[in-house]
mmCIF file of C-alpha atoms in Angstrom:
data_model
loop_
_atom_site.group_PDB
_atom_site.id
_atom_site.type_symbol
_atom_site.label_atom_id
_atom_site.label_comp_id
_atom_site.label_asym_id
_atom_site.label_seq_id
_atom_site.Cartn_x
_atom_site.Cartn_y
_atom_site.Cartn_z
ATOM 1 C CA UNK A 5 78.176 311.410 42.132
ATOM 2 C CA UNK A 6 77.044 312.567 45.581
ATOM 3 C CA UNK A 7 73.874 313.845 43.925
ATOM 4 C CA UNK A 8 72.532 311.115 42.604
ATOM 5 C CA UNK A 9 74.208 308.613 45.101
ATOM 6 C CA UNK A 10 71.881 310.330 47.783
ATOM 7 C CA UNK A 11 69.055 308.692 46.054
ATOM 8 C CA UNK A 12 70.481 305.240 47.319
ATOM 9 C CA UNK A 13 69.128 306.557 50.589
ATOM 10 C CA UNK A 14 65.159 307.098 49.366
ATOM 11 C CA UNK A 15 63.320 304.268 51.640
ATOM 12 C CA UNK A 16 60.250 306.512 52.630
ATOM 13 C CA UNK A 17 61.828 306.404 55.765
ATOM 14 C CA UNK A 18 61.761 302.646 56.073
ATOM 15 C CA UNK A 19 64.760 301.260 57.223
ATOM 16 C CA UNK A 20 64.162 297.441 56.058
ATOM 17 C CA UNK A 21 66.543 295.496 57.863
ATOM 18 C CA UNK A 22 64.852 297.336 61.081
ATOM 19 C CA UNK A 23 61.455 295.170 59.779
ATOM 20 C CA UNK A 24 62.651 292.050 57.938
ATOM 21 C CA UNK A 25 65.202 289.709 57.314
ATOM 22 C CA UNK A 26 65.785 287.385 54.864
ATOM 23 C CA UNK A 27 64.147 284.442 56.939
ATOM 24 C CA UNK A 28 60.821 286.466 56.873
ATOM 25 C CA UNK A 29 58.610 285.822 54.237
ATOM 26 C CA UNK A 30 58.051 289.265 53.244
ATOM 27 C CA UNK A 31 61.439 289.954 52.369
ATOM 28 C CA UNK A 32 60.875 290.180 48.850
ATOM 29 C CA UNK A 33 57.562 292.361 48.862
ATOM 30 C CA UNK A 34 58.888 294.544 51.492
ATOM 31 C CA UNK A 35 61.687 295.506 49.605
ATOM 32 C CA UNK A 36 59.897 295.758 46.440
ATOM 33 C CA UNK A 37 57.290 297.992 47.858
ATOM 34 C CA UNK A 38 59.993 300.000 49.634
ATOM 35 C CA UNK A 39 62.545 300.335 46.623
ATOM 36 C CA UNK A 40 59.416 300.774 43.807
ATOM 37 C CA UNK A 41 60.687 297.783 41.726
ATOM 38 C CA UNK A 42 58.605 294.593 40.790
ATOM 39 C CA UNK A 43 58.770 291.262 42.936
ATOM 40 C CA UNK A 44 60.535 289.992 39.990
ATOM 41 C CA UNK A 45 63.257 292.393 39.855
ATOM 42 C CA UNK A 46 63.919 292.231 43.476
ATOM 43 C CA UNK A 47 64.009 288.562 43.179
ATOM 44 C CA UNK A 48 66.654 288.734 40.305
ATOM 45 C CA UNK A 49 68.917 291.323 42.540
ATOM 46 C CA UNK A 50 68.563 288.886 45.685
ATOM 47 C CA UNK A 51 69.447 286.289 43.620
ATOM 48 C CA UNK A 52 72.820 288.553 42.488
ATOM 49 C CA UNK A 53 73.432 289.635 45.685
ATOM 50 C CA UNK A 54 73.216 285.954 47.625
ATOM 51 C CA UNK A 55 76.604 285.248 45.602
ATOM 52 C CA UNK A 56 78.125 287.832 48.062
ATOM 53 C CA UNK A 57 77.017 285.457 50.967
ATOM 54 C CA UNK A 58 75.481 288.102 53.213
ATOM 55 C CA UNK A 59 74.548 287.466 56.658
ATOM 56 C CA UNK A 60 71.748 286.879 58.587
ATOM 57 C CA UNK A 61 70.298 290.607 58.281
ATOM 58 C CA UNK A 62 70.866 290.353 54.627
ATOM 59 C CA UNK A 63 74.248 292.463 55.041
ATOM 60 C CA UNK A 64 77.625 292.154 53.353
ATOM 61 C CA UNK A 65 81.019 294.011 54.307
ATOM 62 C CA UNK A 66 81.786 297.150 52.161
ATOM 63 C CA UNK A 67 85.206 295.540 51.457
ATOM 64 C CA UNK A 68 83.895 292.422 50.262
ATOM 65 C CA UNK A 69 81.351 293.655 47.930
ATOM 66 C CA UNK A 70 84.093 296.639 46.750
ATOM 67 C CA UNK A 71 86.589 293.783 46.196
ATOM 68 C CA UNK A 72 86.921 294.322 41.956
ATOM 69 C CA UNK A 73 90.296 294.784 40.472
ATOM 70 C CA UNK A 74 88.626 297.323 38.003
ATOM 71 C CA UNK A 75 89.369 300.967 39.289
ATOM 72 C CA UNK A 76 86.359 302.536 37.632
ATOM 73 C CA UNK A 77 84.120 299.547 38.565
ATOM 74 C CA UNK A 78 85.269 299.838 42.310
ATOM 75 C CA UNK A 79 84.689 303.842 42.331
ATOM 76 C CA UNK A 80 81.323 303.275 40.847
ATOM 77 C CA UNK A 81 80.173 299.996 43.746
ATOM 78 C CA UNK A 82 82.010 302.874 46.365
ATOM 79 C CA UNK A 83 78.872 305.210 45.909
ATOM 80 C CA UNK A 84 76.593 302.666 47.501
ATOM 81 C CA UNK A 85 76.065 303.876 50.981
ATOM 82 C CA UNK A 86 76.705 302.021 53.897
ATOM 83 C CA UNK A 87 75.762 301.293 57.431
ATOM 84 C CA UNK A 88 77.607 302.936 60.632
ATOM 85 C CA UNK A 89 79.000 299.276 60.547
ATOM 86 C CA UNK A 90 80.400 299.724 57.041
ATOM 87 C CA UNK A 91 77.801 297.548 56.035
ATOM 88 C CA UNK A 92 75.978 297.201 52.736
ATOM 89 C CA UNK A 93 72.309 296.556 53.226
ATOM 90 C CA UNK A 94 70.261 294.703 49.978
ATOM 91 C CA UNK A 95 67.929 297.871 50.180
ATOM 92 C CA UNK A 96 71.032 300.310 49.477
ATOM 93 C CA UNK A 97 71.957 297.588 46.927
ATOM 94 C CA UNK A 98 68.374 297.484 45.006
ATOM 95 C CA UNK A 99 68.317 301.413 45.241
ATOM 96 C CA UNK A 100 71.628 301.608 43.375
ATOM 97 C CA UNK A 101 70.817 299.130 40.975
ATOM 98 C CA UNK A 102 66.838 300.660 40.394
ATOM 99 C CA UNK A 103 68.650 304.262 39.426
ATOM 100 C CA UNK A 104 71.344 302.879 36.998
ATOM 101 C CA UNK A 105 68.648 300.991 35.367
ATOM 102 C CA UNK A 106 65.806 303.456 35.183
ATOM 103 C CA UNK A 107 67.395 306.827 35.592
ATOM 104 C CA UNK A 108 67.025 309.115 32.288
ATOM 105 C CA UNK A 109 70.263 309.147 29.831
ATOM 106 C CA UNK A 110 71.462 312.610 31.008
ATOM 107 C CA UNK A 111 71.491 311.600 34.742
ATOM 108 C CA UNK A 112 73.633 308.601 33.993
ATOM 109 C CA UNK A 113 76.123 310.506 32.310
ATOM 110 C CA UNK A 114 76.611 312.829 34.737
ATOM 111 C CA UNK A 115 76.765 310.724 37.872
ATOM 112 C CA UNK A 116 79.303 308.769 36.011
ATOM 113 C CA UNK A 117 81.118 311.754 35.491
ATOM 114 C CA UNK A 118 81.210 312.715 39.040
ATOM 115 C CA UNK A 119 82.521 309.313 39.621
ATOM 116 C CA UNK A 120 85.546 310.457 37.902
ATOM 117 C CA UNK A 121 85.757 314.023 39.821
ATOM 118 C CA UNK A 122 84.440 316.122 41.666
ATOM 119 C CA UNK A 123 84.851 319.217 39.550
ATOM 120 C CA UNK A 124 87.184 319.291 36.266
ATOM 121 C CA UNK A 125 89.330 316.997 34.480
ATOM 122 C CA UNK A 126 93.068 317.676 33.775
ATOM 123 C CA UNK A 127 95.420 316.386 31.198
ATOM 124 C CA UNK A 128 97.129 314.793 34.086
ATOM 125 C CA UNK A 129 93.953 313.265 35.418
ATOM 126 C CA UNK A 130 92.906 312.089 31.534
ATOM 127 C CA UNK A 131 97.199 310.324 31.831
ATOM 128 C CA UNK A 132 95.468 308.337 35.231
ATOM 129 C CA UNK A 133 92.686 307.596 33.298
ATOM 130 C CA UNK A 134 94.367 306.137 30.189
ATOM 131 C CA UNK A 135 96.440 304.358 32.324
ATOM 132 C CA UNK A 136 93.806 302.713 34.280
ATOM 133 C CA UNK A 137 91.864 301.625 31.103
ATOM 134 C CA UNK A 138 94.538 300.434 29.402
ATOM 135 C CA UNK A 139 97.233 299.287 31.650
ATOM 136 C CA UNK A 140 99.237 297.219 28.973
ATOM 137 C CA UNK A 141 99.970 300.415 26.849
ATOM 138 C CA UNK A 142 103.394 302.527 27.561
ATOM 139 C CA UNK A 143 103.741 305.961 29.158
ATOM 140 C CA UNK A 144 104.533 307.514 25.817
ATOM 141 C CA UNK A 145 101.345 305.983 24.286
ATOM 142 C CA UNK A 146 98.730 306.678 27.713
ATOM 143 C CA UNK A 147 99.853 310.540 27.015
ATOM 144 C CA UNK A 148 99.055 310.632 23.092
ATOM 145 C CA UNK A 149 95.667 309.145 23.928
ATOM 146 C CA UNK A 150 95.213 311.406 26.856
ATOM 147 C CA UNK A 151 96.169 314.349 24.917
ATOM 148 C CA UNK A 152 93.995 313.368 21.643
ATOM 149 C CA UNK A 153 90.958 313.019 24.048
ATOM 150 C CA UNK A 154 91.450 316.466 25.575
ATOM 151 C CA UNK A 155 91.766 317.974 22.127
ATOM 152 C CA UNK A 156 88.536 316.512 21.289
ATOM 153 C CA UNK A 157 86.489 317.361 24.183
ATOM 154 C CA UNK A 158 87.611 320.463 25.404
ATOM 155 C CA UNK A 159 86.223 323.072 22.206
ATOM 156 C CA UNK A 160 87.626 325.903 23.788
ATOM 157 C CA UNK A 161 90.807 325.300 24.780
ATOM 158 C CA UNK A 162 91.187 325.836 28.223
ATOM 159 C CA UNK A 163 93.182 323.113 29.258
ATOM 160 C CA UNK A 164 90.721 320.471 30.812
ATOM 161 C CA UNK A 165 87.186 319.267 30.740
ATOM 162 C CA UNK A 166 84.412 320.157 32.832
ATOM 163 C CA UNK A 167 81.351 318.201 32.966
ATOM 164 C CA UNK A 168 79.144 319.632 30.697
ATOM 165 C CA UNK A 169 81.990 319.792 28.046
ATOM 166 C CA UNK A 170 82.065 315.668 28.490
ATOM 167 C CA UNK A 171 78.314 315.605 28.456
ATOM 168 C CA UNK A 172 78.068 317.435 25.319
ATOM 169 C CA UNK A 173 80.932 315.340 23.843
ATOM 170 C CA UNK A 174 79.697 312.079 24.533
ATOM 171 C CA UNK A 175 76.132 313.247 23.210
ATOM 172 C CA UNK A 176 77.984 313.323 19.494
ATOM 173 C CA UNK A 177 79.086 309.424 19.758
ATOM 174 C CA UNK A 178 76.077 307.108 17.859
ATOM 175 C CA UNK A 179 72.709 307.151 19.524
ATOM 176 C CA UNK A 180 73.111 302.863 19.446
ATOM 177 C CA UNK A 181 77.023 302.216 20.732
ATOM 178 C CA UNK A 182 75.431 305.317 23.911
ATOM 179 C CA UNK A 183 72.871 303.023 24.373
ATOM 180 C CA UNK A 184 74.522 299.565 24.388
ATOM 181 C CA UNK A 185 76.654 300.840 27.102
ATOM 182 C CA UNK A 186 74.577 302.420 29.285
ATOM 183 C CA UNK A 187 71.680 299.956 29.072
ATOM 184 C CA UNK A 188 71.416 298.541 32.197
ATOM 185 C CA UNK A 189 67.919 296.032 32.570
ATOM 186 C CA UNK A 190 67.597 294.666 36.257
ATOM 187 C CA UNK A 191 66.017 291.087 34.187
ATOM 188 C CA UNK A 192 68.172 290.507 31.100
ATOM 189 C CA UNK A 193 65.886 289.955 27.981
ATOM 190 C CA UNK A 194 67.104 286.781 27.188
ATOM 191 C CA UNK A 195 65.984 285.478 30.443
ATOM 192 C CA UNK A 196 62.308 284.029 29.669
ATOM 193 C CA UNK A 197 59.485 285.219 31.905
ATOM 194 C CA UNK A 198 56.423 283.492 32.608
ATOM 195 C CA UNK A 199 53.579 284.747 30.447
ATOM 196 C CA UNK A 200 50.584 286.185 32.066
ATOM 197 C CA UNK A 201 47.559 283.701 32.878
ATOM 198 C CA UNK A 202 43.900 284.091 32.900
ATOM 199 C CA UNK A 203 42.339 285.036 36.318
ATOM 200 C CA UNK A 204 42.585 281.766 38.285
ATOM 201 C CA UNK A 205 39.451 280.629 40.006
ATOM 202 C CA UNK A 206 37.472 279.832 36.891
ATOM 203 C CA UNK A 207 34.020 278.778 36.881
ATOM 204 C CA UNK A 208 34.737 275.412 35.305
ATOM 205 C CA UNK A 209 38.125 273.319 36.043
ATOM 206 C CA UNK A 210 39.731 272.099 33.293
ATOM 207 C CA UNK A 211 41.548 268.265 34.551
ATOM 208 C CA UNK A 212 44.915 267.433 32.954
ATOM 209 C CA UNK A 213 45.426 264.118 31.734
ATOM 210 C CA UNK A 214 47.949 262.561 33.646
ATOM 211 C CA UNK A 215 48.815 263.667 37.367
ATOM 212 C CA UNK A 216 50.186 260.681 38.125
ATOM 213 C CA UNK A 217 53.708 262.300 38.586
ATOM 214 C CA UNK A 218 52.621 265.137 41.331
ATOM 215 C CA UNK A 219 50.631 263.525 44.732
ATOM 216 C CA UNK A 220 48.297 264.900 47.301
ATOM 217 C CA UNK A 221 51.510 264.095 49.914
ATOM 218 C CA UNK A 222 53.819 266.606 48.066
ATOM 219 C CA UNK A 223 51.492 269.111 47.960
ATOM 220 C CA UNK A 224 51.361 268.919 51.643
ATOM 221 C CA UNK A 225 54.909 269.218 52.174
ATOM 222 C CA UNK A 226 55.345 272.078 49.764
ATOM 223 C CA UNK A 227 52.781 274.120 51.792
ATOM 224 C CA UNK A 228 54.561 272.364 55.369
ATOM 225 C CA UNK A 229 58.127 273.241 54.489
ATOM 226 C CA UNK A 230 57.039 277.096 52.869
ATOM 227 C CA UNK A 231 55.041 277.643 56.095
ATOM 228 C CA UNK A 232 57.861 276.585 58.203
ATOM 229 C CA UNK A 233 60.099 278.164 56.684
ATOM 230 C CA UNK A 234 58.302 281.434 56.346
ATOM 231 C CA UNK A 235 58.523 282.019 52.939
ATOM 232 C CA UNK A 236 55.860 284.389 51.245
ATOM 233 C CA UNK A 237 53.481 282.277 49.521
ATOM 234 C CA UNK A 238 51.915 285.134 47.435
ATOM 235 C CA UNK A 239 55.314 284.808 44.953
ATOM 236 C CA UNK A 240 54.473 281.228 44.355
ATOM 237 C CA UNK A 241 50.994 282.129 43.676
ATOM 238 C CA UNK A 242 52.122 284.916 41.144
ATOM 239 C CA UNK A 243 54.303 282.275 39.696
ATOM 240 C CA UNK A 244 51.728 279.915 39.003
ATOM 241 C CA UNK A 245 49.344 282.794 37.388
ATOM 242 C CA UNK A 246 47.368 283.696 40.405
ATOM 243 C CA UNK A 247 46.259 286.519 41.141
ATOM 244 C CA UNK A 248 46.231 289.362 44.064
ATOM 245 C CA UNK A 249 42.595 289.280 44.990
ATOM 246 C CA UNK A 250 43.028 285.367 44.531
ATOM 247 C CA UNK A 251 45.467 285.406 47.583
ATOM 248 C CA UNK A 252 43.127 287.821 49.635
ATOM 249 C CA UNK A 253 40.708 285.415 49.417
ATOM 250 C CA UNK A 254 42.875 282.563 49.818
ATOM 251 C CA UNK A 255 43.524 284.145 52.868
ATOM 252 C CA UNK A 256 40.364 285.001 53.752
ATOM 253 C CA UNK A 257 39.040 281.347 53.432
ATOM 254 C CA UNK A 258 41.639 280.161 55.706
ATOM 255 C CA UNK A 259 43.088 281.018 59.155
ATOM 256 C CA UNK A 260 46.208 279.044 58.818
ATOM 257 C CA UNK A 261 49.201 279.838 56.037
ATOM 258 C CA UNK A 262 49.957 276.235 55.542
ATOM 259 C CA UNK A 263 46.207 276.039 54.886
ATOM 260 C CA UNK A 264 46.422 278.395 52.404
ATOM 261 C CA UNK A 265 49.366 277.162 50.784
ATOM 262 C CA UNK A 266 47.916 273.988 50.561
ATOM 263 C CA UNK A 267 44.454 275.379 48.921
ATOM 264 C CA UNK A 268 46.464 277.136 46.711
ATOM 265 C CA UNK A 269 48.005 274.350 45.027
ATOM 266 C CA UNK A 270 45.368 271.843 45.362
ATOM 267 C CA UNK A 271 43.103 274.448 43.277
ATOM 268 C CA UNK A 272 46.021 275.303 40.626
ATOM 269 C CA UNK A 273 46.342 271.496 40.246
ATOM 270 C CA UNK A 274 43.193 271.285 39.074
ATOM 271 C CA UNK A 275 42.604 273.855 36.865
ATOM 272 C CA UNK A 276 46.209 273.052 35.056
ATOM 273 C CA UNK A 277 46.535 272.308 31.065
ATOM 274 C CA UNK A 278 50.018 271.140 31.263
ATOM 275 C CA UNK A 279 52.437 268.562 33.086
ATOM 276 C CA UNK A 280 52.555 269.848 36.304
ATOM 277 C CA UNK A 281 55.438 268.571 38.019
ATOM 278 C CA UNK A 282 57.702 270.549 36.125
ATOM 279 C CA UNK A 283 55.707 273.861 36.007
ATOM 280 C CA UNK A 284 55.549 273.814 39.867
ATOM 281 C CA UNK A 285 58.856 273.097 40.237
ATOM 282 C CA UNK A 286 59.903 275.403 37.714
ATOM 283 C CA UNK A 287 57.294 278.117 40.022
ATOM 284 C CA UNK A 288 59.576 277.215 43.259
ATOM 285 C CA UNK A 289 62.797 277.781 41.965
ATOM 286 C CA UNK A 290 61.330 281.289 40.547
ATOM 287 C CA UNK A 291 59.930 282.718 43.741
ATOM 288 C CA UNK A 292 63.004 282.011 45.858
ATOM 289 C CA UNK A 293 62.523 278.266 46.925
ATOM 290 C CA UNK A 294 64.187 276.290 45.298
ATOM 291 C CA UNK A 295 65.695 274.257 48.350
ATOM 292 C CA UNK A 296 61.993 273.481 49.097
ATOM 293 C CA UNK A 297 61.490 272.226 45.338
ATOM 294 C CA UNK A 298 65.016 270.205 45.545
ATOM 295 C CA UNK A 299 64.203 268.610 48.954
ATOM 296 C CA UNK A 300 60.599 267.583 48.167
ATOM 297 C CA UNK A 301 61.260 266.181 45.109
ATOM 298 C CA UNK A 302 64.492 264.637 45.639
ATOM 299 C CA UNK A 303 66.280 266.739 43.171
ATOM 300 C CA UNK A 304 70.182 266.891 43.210
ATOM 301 C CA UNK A 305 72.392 269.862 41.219
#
């Protein structure tokens, strides 16, 4: 797969971890920017990849994010590419994931064929295979499948399978079962998004009925504990339906981030239809803070 693993590698020339860390509030953008996926995406594969516990640098060990007792699975995580330090960095790891998700059908066949070899594939090989996939099954019954498979790829009888003989064998199977199995969305459908708003500094604010439940005070530390913490305030703002040229001139208007923060929210407070305790902390759990949302208000999991 050495072919299409090498597109891992395609930064642009940034090396991220060289700019940011995960304490930085660009973490997100940066690597969406760099890896030409959406902040939402790159949110969903941080939130994957913090269940490997990486480190400060937003690193984790080869060997513990190889560490699957599925052969194939383990050869196909082994293609990621890692640092001198036999590290894997989350930009390797969005890069990997950003190709099996968008790559066309034909190069996802064939770098999962290379995965398998590196040129042709024997009748001994296919007995590995079989073996491997179905590890409760006998000798005697790993070789009938192994030999049934060869018989059905290999057309011409030569005695093993190259990779356009498996390409143009697994091109016959239904167009839906190819699909199911190589469909690989970075957001799962069933996950619900957040619809998109209308532009967010109208010219008349519409007042909610009952704000009783969100204060001025936990506004303030929402925007305190974000700016403190560095967090990038512009995925809360897409969150809550702003826009970019809203944050520009968010920014613009004020010198200090915890300023802006705090504009932001007092001016999404007032323009908001619905109950808005939940939809903001709903917002801060979706843009990577939801130990902010727990701490401010007092939320226990």
């Amino acid at each position: 797969m050495g072919v299409y693993a090498s597109l891992f590698y395609k930064n642009e020339g940034q090396i991220l971890t060289d700019l940011t860390d995960p304490s930085q509030f660009n973490w997100i953008t940066a690597h969406a920017e760099a890896c030409k996926l959406t902040v939402p995406e790159v949110q969903r594969c941080w939130s994957r990849f913090l269940m490997l516990q990486p480190d400060q640098k937003g690193n984790v060990s080869r060997a513990q994010f190889c560490s699957t007792a599925n052969v194939f699975g383990q050869k196909l995580l082994e293609q990621i590419p890692c640092t001198e330090k036999d590290q894997i960095t989350f930009q390797s790891y969005c890069n990997a994931v950003s190709w099996l998700s968008k790559s066309p059908l034909e190069a996802k066949l064939r770098g999962l064929y290379q995965i398998l070899t590196s040129g042709t594939i024997s009748k001994e090989q296919l007995r590995s295979l079989m073996h491997n996939l179905y590890p409760r099954e006998g000798p005697q019954t790993t070789d009938e499948l192994a030999t049934l498979f060869l018989n059905e790829v290999d057309k011409s009888n030569r005695g093993y399978i190259d990779e356009d003989q498996f390409l143009a064998w697994v091109k016959t199977l239904p167009q839906q079962t190819l699909m199911s199995v190589l469909h690989f969305p970075i957001i799962p459908s069933n996950i619900t998004h957040l619809k998109e708003q209308e532009p967010s500094f109208p010219s008349t604010a519409v007042h909610f009925k009952d704000r009783s439940h969100l204060c001025d005070r936990q506004l303030l530390q929402v925007a305190t504990e974000m700016s403190s913490k560095r967090r990038d305030w512009r995925l809360l703002a897409n969150s809550l339906g702003f826009l970019e040229k809203d944050c520009s001139r968010l920014e613009h208007e004020h010198s200090e981030v915890k300023s802006q923060i705090l504009a932001l929210l007092q001016i999404w407070q007032k323009m908001s239809q619905e109950a808005p305790l939940p939809v903001l902390q709903t917002a801060l759990r979706q843009s990577g803070n939801a130990d902010i949302c727990n701490e401010v208000f007092s939320l226990n999991f």
